[in-house]
Coordinates of C-alpha atoms and ligand atoms in Angstrom, one line a residue:
X238 CA 23.4 -6.0 -50.8
X239 CA 26.1 -7.7 -48.9
X240 CA 26.9 -6.2 -45.5
X241 CA 30.4 -4.8 -45.3
X242 CA 32.5 -5.8 -42.4
X243 CA 32.4 -2.3 -41.2
X244 CA 28.6 -2.3 -41.0
X245 CA 28.5 -5.4 -38.9
X246 CA 31.1 -3.9 -36.5
X247 CA 29.0 -0.8 -36.2
X248 CA 25.9 -2.8 -35.5
X249 CA 27.7 -4.6 -32.7
X250 CA 28.9 -1.4 -31.2
X251 CA 25.3 -0.1 -31.3
X252 CA 24.0 -3.2 -29.6
X253 CA 26.6 -3.1 -26.9
X254 CA 26.0 0.6 -26.3
X255 CA 22.3 0.0 -26.1
X256 CA 22.7 -2.8 -23.6
X257 CA 25.1 -0.8 -21.5
X258 CA 22.7 2.1 -21.5
X259 CA 20.0 -0.2 -20.3
X260 CA 22.2 -1.7 -17.6
X261 CA 23.2 1.8 -16.5
X262 CA 19.6 3.1 -16.5
X263 CA 18.3 0.1 -14.7
X264 CA 20.9 0.4 -12.0
X265 CA 20.0 4.1 -11.5
X266 CA 16.4 3.1 -11.2
X267 CA 17.0 0.3 -8.8
X268 CA 19.2 2.6 -6.6
X269 CA 16.4 5.1 -6.5
X270 CA 13.8 2.4 -5.8
X271 CA 15.9 1.0 -3.0
X272 CA 15.8 4.4 -1.4
X273 CA 12.0 4.4 -1.0
X274 CA 11.4 0.6 -0.7
X275 CA 11.5 0.5 3.1
X276 CA 8.7 3.2 3.3
X277 CA 6.0 1.2 1.5
X278 CA 2.9 0.3 3.5
X279 CA 1.7 0.7 7.0
X280 CA 4.7 -0.9 8.5
X281 CA 7.1 1.0 6.3
X282 CA 9.8 2.9 8.2
X283 CA 10.4 6.6 8.2
X284 CA 13.4 8.0 6.4
X285 CA 15.6 10.6 7.8
X286 CA 17.0 12.8 5.1
X287 CA 19.8 15.3 5.5
X288 CA 19.8 18.0 2.9
X289 CA 22.9 20.0 1.8
X290 CA 22.3 22.6 4.4
X291 CA 22.3 20.0 7.1
X292 CA 18.5 20.3 7.6
X293 CA 16.8 17.1 8.7
X294 CA 13.6 15.9 7.2
X295 CA 11.8 12.8 8.6
X296 CA 9.3 11.3 6.2
X297 CA 7.5 8.2 5.2
X298 CA 6.5 9.5 1.9
X299 CA 8.2 8.2 -1.3
X300 CA 7.8 11.4 -3.3
X301 CA 9.3 13.5 -0.5
X302 CA 12.3 11.2 -0.4
X303 CA 12.8 11.5 -4.1
X304 CA 12.1 15.2 -4.4
X305 CA 14.6 16.0 -1.7
X306 CA 17.3 14.0 -3.4
X307 CA 19.9 15.7 -5.6
X308 CA 20.1 13.4 -8.5
X309 CA 22.0 14.0 -11.8
X310 CA 21.2 10.8 -13.6
X311 CA 18.7 11.4 -16.4
X312 CA 16.9 8.2 -15.9
X313 CA 16.7 8.7 -12.2
X314 CA 15.2 12.1 -12.9
X315 CA 12.7 10.5 -15.2
X316 CA 11.7 8.3 -12.4
X317 CA 11.4 11.2 -10.0
X318 CA 9.2 13.0 -12.6
X319 CA 7.0 9.9 -12.8
X320 CA 6.5 9.8 -9.1
X321 CA 5.8 13.6 -9.0
X322 CA 3.2 13.1 -11.8
X323 CA 1.7 10.3 -9.7
X324 CA 1.5 12.7 -6.8
X325 CA 0.0 15.5 -8.8
X326 CA -2.6 13.3 -10.6
X327 CA -3.5 10.8 -7.9
X328 CA -2.0 12.3 -4.7
X329 CA -1.0 8.8 -3.6
X330 CA 0.8 5.7 -4.9
X331 CA 4.2 7.4 -5.5
X332 CA 6.3 4.7 -3.9
X333 CA 4.3 2.0 -5.7
X334 CA 4.9 3.6 -9.1
X335 CA 8.6 3.9 -8.4
X336 CA 9.0 0.3 -7.3
X337 CA 7.0 -0.9 -10.2
X338 CA 9.1 1.0 -12.7
X339 CA 12.3 -0.3 -11.3
X340 CA 11.1 -3.8 -11.3
X341 CA 9.8 -3.6 -14.9
X342 CA 13.3 -2.4 -15.9
X343 CA 15.0 -5.1 -13.9
X344 CA 13.0 -7.8 -15.7
X345 CA 13.5 -6.1 -19.1
X346 CA 17.2 -6.3 -18.6
X347 CA 17.0 -10.0 -17.7
X348 CA 14.9 -10.6 -20.9
X349 CA 17.4 -8.6 -23.0
X350 CA 20.2 -10.7 -21.5
X351 CA 18.6 -13.9 -22.8
X352 CA 18.2 -12.3 -26.2
X353 CA 14.7 -10.7 -26.2
X354 CA 14.8 -7.5 -28.2
X355 CA 13.7 -4.3 -26.5
X356 CA 11.0 -3.8 -29.1
X357 CA 9.4 -7.1 -28.2
X358 CA 9.7 -6.3 -24.5
X359 CA 8.0 -2.9 -25.1
X360 CA 5.2 -4.6 -27.1
X361 CA 4.7 -7.2 -24.4
X362 CA 4.7 -4.6 -21.6
X363 CA 2.1 -2.6 -23.5
X364 CA -0.2 -5.6 -24.0
X365 CA 0.2 -6.5 -20.3
X366 CA -0.5 -3.0 -19.1
X367 CA -3.7 -2.8 -21.3
X368 CA -4.9 -6.2 -20.0
X369 CA -4.1 -5.1 -16.4
X370 CA -6.1 -1.9 -16.8
X371 CA -9.2 -3.8 -18.0
X372 CA -8.7 -6.2 -15.1
X373 CA -8.6 -3.3 -12.7
X374 CA -12.1 -2.3 -13.9
X375 CA -13.2 -5.8 -13.6
X376 CA -12.3 -6.3 -9.9
X377 CA -12.9 -2.7 -8.7
X378 CA -16.2 -2.2 -6.8
X379 CA -18.4 0.7 -6.4
X380 CA -17.5 2.3 -3.1
X381 CA -20.0 2.5 -0.4
X382 CA -19.7 5.3 2.2
X383 CA -17.8 2.9 4.4
X384 CA -15.5 2.1 1.5
X385 CA -14.8 5.7 0.9
X386 CA -13.8 6.1 4.6
X387 CA -11.6 2.9 4.4
X388 CA -9.8 3.9 1.2
X389 CA -9.1 7.4 2.5
X390 CA -7.8 6.1 5.8
X391 CA -5.7 3.5 4.0
X392 CA -3.9 6.3 2.3
X393 CA -2.7 7.6 5.6
X394 CA -1.8 4.2 7.1
X395 CA 1.6 4.3 8.7
X396 CA 2.0 8.0 8.1
X397 CA 0.1 9.2 11.2
X398 CA -1.6 7.7 14.2
X399 CA -5.0 6.0 13.7
X400 CA -7.1 8.5 15.7
X401 CA -5.7 11.4 13.7
X402 CA -6.2 9.5 10.5
X403 CA -9.9 9.0 11.4
X404 CA -10.4 12.7 12.2
X405 CA -8.7 13.7 9.0
X406 CA -10.6 11.2 6.9
X407 CA -13.9 12.5 8.2
X408 CA -13.0 16.1 7.5
X409 CA -11.5 15.3 4.1
X410 CA -14.7 13.5 3.0
X411 CA -16.9 16.2 4.3
X412 CA -15.0 18.8 2.3
X413 CA -14.7 16.6 -0.8
X414 CA -18.5 16.0 -0.8
X415 CA -19.2 19.7 -0.7
X416 CA -17.0 20.1 -3.8
X417 CA -18.5 17.1 -5.6
X418 CA -20.5 19.0 -8.2
X419 CA -18.1 21.9 -8.6
X420 CA -16.3 22.3 -11.9
X421 CA -12.6 22.7 -12.0
X422 CA -9.3 21.0 -12.6
X423 CA -6.8 18.8 -10.7
X424 CA -6.1 21.4 -8.1
X425 CA -9.7 22.4 -7.3
X426 CA -9.5 21.0 -3.7
X427 CA -6.4 23.0 -3.0
X428 CA -7.8 26.2 -4.5
X429 CA -11.2 26.1 -2.9
X430 CA -10.3 25.1 0.6
X431 CA -8.4 27.4 2.8
X432 CA -6.4 25.9 5.5
X433 CA -6.1 27.9 8.7
X434 CA -3.9 26.6 11.4
X435 CA -5.3 27.4 14.9
X436 CA -3.3 27.3 18.0
X437 CA -6.2 26.5 20.4
X438 CA -7.4 23.0 20.9
X439 CA -6.2 19.6 19.9
X440 CA -6.0 17.9 16.5
X441 CA -9.3 16.1 17.0
X442 CA -11.1 19.5 17.4
X443 CA -10.2 20.4 13.8
X444 CA -13.2 21.2 11.7
X445 CA -14.5 22.3 8.3
X446 CA -16.3 25.6 8.0
X447 CA -18.6 26.0 5.1
X448 CA -17.5 29.6 4.7
X449 CA -14.3 31.6 4.7
X450 CA -12.5 32.3 7.9
X451 CA -9.5 34.6 7.8
X452 CA -7.2 36.0 10.4
X453 CA -8.0 39.6 9.9
X454 CA -9.3 42.6 11.8
X455 CA -11.6 45.2 10.3
X456 CA -10.3 48.6 9.4
X457 CA -12.5 50.4 11.8
X458 CA -13.7 48.8 15.0
X459 CA -16.6 51.2 15.3
X460 CA -18.2 49.6 12.1
X461 CA -20.4 46.5 12.4
X462 CA -18.5 43.3 12.9
X463 CA -21.5 41.0 12.6
X464 CA -24.4 40.8 10.2
X465 CA -27.0 38.3 9.2
X466 CA -26.4 38.8 5.5
X467 CA -25.8 41.6 3.1
X468 CA -23.9 42.7 0.0
X469 CA -20.2 42.4 -0.6
X470 CA -17.8 44.1 -3.0
X471 CA -14.4 42.7 -3.7
X472 CA -11.8 45.2 -4.8
X473 CA -8.8 43.8 -6.7
X474 CA -6.6 46.7 -5.9
X475 CA -6.7 49.6 -3.5
X476 CA -9.1 52.2 -2.3
X477 CA -6.4 54.8 -2.5
X478 CA -6.2 56.9 -5.7
X479 CA -2.6 56.2 -6.5
X480 CA -2.9 58.1 -9.8
X481 CA -3.9 61.3 -8.1
X482 CA -1.1 60.9 -5.6
X483 CA 1.5 60.6 -8.4
X484 CA 0.1 63.7 -10.2
X485 CA 0.1 65.5 -6.9
X486 CA 3.8 64.8 -6.2
X487 CA 4.6 66.7 -9.3
X488 CA 2.0 69.4 -8.6
X489 CA 3.0 69.9 -5.0
X490 CA 6.7 70.3 -5.9
X491 CA 5.9 72.8 -8.6
X492 CA 3.1 74.8 -7.0
X493 CA 2.9 73.7 -3.4
X494 CA -0.9 73.6 -3.5
X495 CA -1.4 70.9 -1.0
X496 CA -4.9 71.6 0.2
X497 CA -6.4 71.6 -3.3
X498 CA -4.9 68.2 -3.8
X499 CA -6.3 66.9 -0.5
X500 CA -9.8 68.1 -1.5
X501 CA -9.7 66.5 -4.9
X502 CA -8.5 63.2 -3.3
X503 CA -11.3 63.2 -0.7
X504 CA -13.8 64.1 -3.4
X505 CA -12.7 61.2 -5.5
X506 CA -12.8 58.8 -2.6
X507 CA -16.2 60.1 -1.6
X508 CA -17.5 59.3 -5.1
X509 CA -16.2 55.8 -4.9
X510 CA -17.7 55.1 -1.5
X511 CA -21.0 56.7 -2.7
X512 CA -21.1 54.3 -5.6
X513 CA -20.5 51.3 -3.3
X514 CA -23.2 52.6 -1.0
X515 CA -25.7 53.1 -3.8
X516 CA -25.4 49.5 -4.7
X517 CA -26.3 48.5 -1.1
X518 CA -22.8 47.2 -0.3
X519 CA -22.2 46.9 3.4
X520 CA -18.9 44.9 3.3
X521 CA -15.8 45.5 1.2
X522 CA -12.7 43.3 0.9
X523 CA -9.8 45.2 -0.6
X524 CA -6.7 43.5 -1.8
X525 CA -4.4 46.4 -1.2
X526 CA -4.6 49.4 1.1
X527 CA -7.4 51.8 2.0
X528 CA -6.6 55.6 2.3
X529 CA -7.0 57.1 5.7
X530 CA -9.4 59.6 4.3
X531 CA -11.8 56.8 3.3
X532 CA -12.2 55.4 6.8
X533 CA -14.8 58.0 8.0
X534 CA -16.5 58.0 4.7
X535 CA -17.0 54.2 4.8
X536 CA -18.3 54.4 8.4
X537 CA -20.8 57.0 7.4
X538 CA -22.0 54.8 4.6
X539 CA -22.3 51.8 6.9
X540 CA -19.7 49.8 5.2
X541 CA -17.4 47.5 7.1
X542 CA -14.0 47.2 5.4
X543 CA -11.2 44.6 5.4
X544 CA -7.9 45.1 3.6
X545 CA -4.7 43.4 2.5
X546 CA -5.8 40.1 1.2
X547 CA -4.0 37.3 -0.5
X548 CA -5.1 36.8 -4.0
X549 CA -6.2 33.2 -3.3
X550 CA -8.4 34.3 -0.5
X551 CA -10.1 36.9 -2.6
X552 CA -10.7 34.3 -5.3
X553 CA -12.3 32.0 -2.7
X554 CA -14.5 34.9 -1.5
X555 CA -15.5 35.6 -5.0
X556 CA -16.6 32.0 -5.5
X557 CA -18.3 31.9 -2.1
X558 CA -20.3 35.1 -2.6
X559 CA -20.5 35.4 -6.3
X560 CA -19.0 38.8 -6.2
X561 CA -16.7 39.8 -9.1
X562 CA -13.3 41.0 -8.4
X563 CA -13.4 44.7 -9.4
X564 CA -10.4 46.7 -10.3
X565 CA -11.9 50.1 -10.7
X566 CA -14.3 51.0 -8.0
X567 CA -15.7 53.9 -10.1
X568 CA -17.0 51.4 -12.6
X569 CA -18.6 49.0 -10.2
X570 CA -22.1 47.9 -11.1
X571 CA -24.9 45.8 -9.5
X572 CA -23.6 42.8 -11.4
X573 CA -20.3 42.9 -9.6
X574 CA -21.8 42.8 -6.1
X575 CA -22.1 39.5 -4.3
X576 CA -24.2 38.2 -1.4
X577 CA -23.1 36.7 1.9
X578 CA -25.5 35.0 4.3
X579 CA -23.7 35.8 7.6
X580 CA -20.5 37.4 8.8
X581 CA -18.9 37.7 12.2
X582 CA -15.7 39.1 13.8
X583 CA -14.4 37.4 16.8
X584 CA -11.2 37.2 18.8
X585 CA -10.0 33.6 18.7
X586 CA -6.7 32.5 20.2
X587 CA -5.8 36.1 20.8
X588 CA -6.2 37.2 17.2
X589 CA -9.1 38.7 15.3
X590 CA -10.8 36.5 12.8
X591 CA -13.5 37.3 10.3
X592 CA -15.9 34.7 9.1
X593 CA -17.9 35.1 6.0
X594 CA -20.6 32.6 5.0
X595 CA -22.0 32.4 1.5
X596 CA -23.5 30.0 -1.0
X597 CA -21.2 27.1 -1.9
X598 CA -17.9 26.3 -3.4
X599 CA -15.3 27.5 -0.9
X600 CA -14.5 26.3 2.6
X601 CA -12.0 26.7 5.4
X602 CA -10.4 23.8 7.3
X603 CA -9.5 24.9 10.8
X604 CA -6.6 22.7 11.6
X605 CA -5.7 22.5 15.3
X606 CA -2.8 21.2 17.2
X607 CA -1.0 22.0 20.4
X608 CA 2.4 22.6 19.0
X609 CA 3.7 24.0 15.6
X610 CA 5.0 20.6 14.7
X611 CA 1.7 19.0 15.4
X612 CA -0.1 21.6 13.4
X613 CA 2.2 21.0 10.5
X614 CA 1.5 17.3 10.7
X615 CA -2.2 17.8 10.9
X616 CA -2.0 20.1 7.9
X617 CA 0.0 17.5 5.9
X618 CA -2.4 14.7 6.9
X619 CA -5.4 16.8 5.9
X620 CA -3.8 17.5 2.6
X621 CA -3.1 13.8 1.9
X622 CA -6.6 12.8 2.9
X623 CA -8.3 15.6 1.0
X624 CA -6.4 14.9 -2.2
X625 CA -7.5 11.3 -2.2
X626 CA -11.0 11.9 -0.9
X627 CA -11.7 14.6 -3.5
X628 CA -10.8 12.3 -6.3
X629 CA -12.5 9.3 -4.7
X630 CA -15.8 11.2 -4.5
X631 CA -15.6 12.0 -8.2
X632 CA -14.7 8.4 -9.1
X633 CA -16.0 6.2 -6.3
X634 CA -14.3 2.9 -7.2
X635 CA -12.0 0.9 -4.9
X636 CA -9.7 -2.0 -5.2
X637 CA -8.3 -4.5 -2.7
X638 CA -5.1 -3.1 -0.9
X639 CA -2.5 -5.2 0.8
X640 CA -1.0 -6.4 -2.4
X641 CA -4.3 -8.1 -3.4
X642 CA -4.7 -6.1 -6.6
X643 CA -1.2 -6.8 -7.8
X644 CA -1.3 -10.4 -6.9
X645 CA -4.5 -10.8 -8.8
X646 CA -3.0 -9.0 -11.9
X647 CA 0.1 -11.2 -11.8
X648 CA -2.0 -14.4 -11.6
X649 CA -4.3 -13.2 -14.4
X650 CA -1.4 -12.1 -16.6
X651 CA 0.4 -15.4 -16.3
X652 CA -2.5 -17.3 -17.7
X653 CA -3.3 -14.6 -20.2
X654 CA 0.3 -14.8 -21.5
X655 CA -0.3 -18.3 -22.8
X656 CA -2.8 -16.9 -25.2
X657 CA -0.3 -14.5 -26.7
X658 CA 2.3 -15.1 -29.4
X659 CA 5.9 -16.2 -29.0
X660 CA 8.4 -13.9 -27.2
X661 CA 5.8 -11.3 -26.1
X662 CA 4.7 -14.1 -23.7
X663 CA 8.0 -13.7 -21.9
X664 CA 7.6 -10.0 -21.6
X665 CA 4.1 -10.4 -20.2
X666 CA 5.4 -12.8 -17.6
X667 CA 8.1 -10.3 -16.8
X668 CA 5.4 -7.7 -16.3
X669 CA 3.5 -10.1 -14.0
X670 CA 6.6 -10.8 -11.9
X671 CA 7.2 -7.0 -11.6
X672 CA 3.8 -6.5 -10.1
X673 CA 4.5 -8.8 -7.3
X674 CA 7.1 -6.4 -6.0
X675 CA 4.2 -4.7 -4.1
X676 CA 3.1 -7.7 -1.9
X677 CA 6.7 -8.7 -1.6
X678 CA 7.8 -5.4 -0.2
X679 CA 4.7 -5.0 2.0
X680 CA 5.5 -8.4 3.5
X681 CA 9.2 -7.5 3.9
X682 CA 8.5 -4.3 5.6
X683 CA 6.2 -6.1 8.0
X684 CA 9.0 -8.5 8.9
X685 CA 7.4 -11.4 7.1
X686 CA 9.0 -13.8 4.7
X687 CA 8.2 -12.4 1.3
X688 CA 8.3 -15.7 -0.6
X689 CA 6.1 -17.5 1.8
X690 CA 3.6 -14.6 1.8
X691 CA 3.4 -14.4 -2.0
X692 CA 2.8 -18.1 -2.3
X693 CA 0.2 -18.0 0.5
X694 CA -1.6 -15.0 -0.9
X695 CA -1.7 -16.6 -4.4
X696 CA -3.2 -19.7 -2.9
X697 CA -5.7 -17.7 -0.9
X698 CA -6.8 -15.9 -4.0
X699 CA -7.2 -19.1 -5.9
X700 CA -9.7 -20.1 -3.3
X701 CA -11.3 -16.7 -2.4
X702 CA -10.7 -14.5 -5.3
X703 CA -9.0 -11.2 -6.1
X704 CA -10.1 -9.3 -3.0
X705 CA -7.9 -11.3 -0.7
X706 CA -4.8 -9.5 0.4
X707 CA -2.2 -9.3 3.1
X708 CA -3.0 -7.4 6.2
X709 CA 0.4 -6.1 7.1
X710 CA -0.6 -5.2 10.7
X711 CA -1.8 -8.7 11.6
X712 CA 0.1 -10.7 9.1
X713 CA -3.2 -12.5 8.1
X714 CA -4.5 -13.0 4.6
X715 CA -8.1 -11.7 4.5
X716 CA -10.8 -10.1 2.4
X717 CA -9.5 -6.5 2.1
X718 CA -13.1 -5.3 1.8
X719 CA -13.9 -6.6 5.3
X720 CA -10.5 -5.5 6.6
X721 CA -11.0 -2.0 5.3
X722 CA -7.7 -2.0 3.4
X723 CA -8.6 -0.6 0.1
X724 CA -6.9 1.5 -2.6
X725 CA -8.7 3.9 -4.9
X726 CA -9.0 2.7 -8.5
X727 CA -7.5 5.9 -9.8
X728 CA -4.4 5.5 -7.7
X729 CA -3.7 2.0 -9.0
X730 CA -4.5 2.9 -12.5
X731 CA -2.1 5.9 -12.5
X732 CA 0.7 3.9 -10.9
X733 CA 0.3 1.2 -13.5
X734 CA 0.2 3.5 -16.5
X735 CA 2.9 5.9 -15.1
X736 CA 5.3 3.0 -14.4
X737 CA 4.7 1.3 -17.7
X738 CA 5.3 4.6 -19.6
X739 CA 8.5 5.3 -17.7
X740 CA 9.9 1.9 -18.2
X741 CA 9.1 2.0 -21.9
X742 CA 10.7 5.4 -22.2
X743 CA 13.9 4.0 -20.7
X744 CA 13.8 0.9 -23.0
X745 CA 13.6 3.2 -26.0
X746 CA 16.8 4.9 -25.1
X747 CA 19.2 3.0 -27.2
X748 CA 22.2 5.1 -26.6
X749 CA 23.7 6.8 -23.6
X750 CA 22.1 10.3 -23.3
X751 CA 24.9 12.0 -21.5
X752 CA 27.5 11.0 -24.2
X753 CA 30.8 12.1 -22.7
X754 CA 29.6 12.9 -19.2
X755 CA 30.2 10.2 -16.7
X756 CA 26.7 9.2 -15.4
X757 CA 26.3 9.4 -11.7
X758 CA 24.3 6.9 -9.8
X759 CA 22.5 8.7 -6.9
X760 CA 24.3 8.7 -3.6
X761 CA 22.0 7.6 -0.8
X762 CA 24.7 7.4 1.8
X763 CA 23.2 10.4 3.7
X764 CA 20.0 8.4 4.5
X765 CA 19.3 6.5 7.5
X766 CA 16.4 4.1 7.9
X767 CA 14.7 5.2 11.0
X768 CA 12.8 2.2 12.4
Ligands
ADP966 P1 2.5 4.7 -1.8 O1 3.4 5.9 -1.9 O2 2.7 3.8 -3.0 O3 1.1 5.2 -1.6 P2 2.4 3.7 0.8 O4 3.5 3.7 1.8 O5 1.3 4.7 1.1 O6 3.0 3.9 -0.6 O7 1.8 2.2 0.8 C1 0.7 2.0 0.0 C2 0.4 0.5 0.0 O8 0.2 0.0 1.3 C3 -0.8 0.1 -0.8 O9 -0.5 -0.9 -1.6 C4 -1.8 -0.3 0.3 O10 -2.7 -1.2 -0.1 C5 -0.9 -0.8 1.3 N1 -1.5 -0.9 2.7 C6 -2.0 0.1 3.4 N2 -2.4 -0.3 4.6 C7 -2.2 -1.7 4.6 C8 -2.4 -2.7 5.6 N3 -2.9 -2.5 6.8 N4 -2.0 -4.0 5.3 C9 -1.4 -4.2 4.1 N5 -1.2 -3.3 3.2 C10 -1.6 -2.0 3.4
MG967 MG1 0.3 6.1 0.1

């Protein structure tokens, strides 16, 4: 069939729209990437962000910068989602994934300008990503204890001072190891470890407690605060008899028989306490309230009670002591009761704290700092370190940091490209070039000449292999294993796949999504680089 003139014209329009969408999307991505570029690496600068309420946030963290931004561009939002996913899955590498996505798109646009079709680019990128992933496995090494420390500390480089980073690395690895054989999903380390900010002491005095510590005082001070072990019941509700009270309101209004109601209520509570006592329980933790009438009954039964818990803390207690969360105290059975090995009640920093030790599975991080701001910072640092340490312990493989990994991949892909067919070669080379954004920006942020550094690093790798990278603090090229600059394999892998997927998604958009709405490129004018 002969193409009509109209068809040809339509095709042209499509192509132009496709290209202009790519130009537009790439520009949005580059704008976003330029907002986080200066934060990369240990010499990255902090960003000062001003939100719409005039609140100021100072951060060195890519994902924080992006999540604080108000962005309306769909592609920019895709990029933010990619970096959030990176944060959720790997807890690190967010800036890297954003820079990589932007660079992949920049190079794709260049290729499309010289006539390479998006489908070919997508193919080439997929081949390159796959080859890169297998190279990552090739150069990754099994992490020794020292490597685990180094990789966790590298995560915090430039974010906090080195001494604090060391303390947090130690705590995070201690906690991560204790969770090593526990089952659970992505958020396990957040669920199982309670963070308690303490006012006394300095950051370096922070510690992990292999038990649960909560800021709470017991219901009745005349009951035992300390014990060397016993049985615990966790009540997922109250010890109150709400039902009876509701009935009573009606009853009292109509008949006014108050004393009868009180008696029935006490009898019911006595039954409940008796059933706890018959199971040998000497400690109860109650999510809601405890009726006043229950206090003397509990004391008589030798039961120490704590009330008003957050759900998360009860869950941690349940894991720690193997006690089930019971809704209805009347139906409690021996199966529901848990064991603890020790408990204490002490006044610390002017507040009562209860500490309950049990088997395994739940911990408390006591995070100390002299000021609220310091405690916040310690908390954030612990969170960063723990997220990475927890995953590292599960997959103890590390890669060279300091741009070493990406330089190796770029070098490898360039020679690999020659084994591939035709135009895909160009896309694979474009992928290789994009990877070099990491060493380039690391050098840039360290005040070094990026071109010289990339050439020198490439030459150093030709001689010494993939583990050579750029130490941004000294400016020297060295073995990243010896220098302790290491990135976890799972961080690099996620950054690579996340960025490739995001770039490909954008490349597949062949029309402008927002049709008649004028797309907005993010406005970064409210940011100041804070060197
Ligand atoms: P991201 O959000 O991607 O994790 P970061 O600002 O944390 O961004 O920077 C991470 C990068 O910094 C990694 O590539 C890591 O290897 C590199 N890096 C960390 N410490 C050093 C160092 N001392 N010298 C060179 N590169 C480093
Ligand atoms: Mg990082």
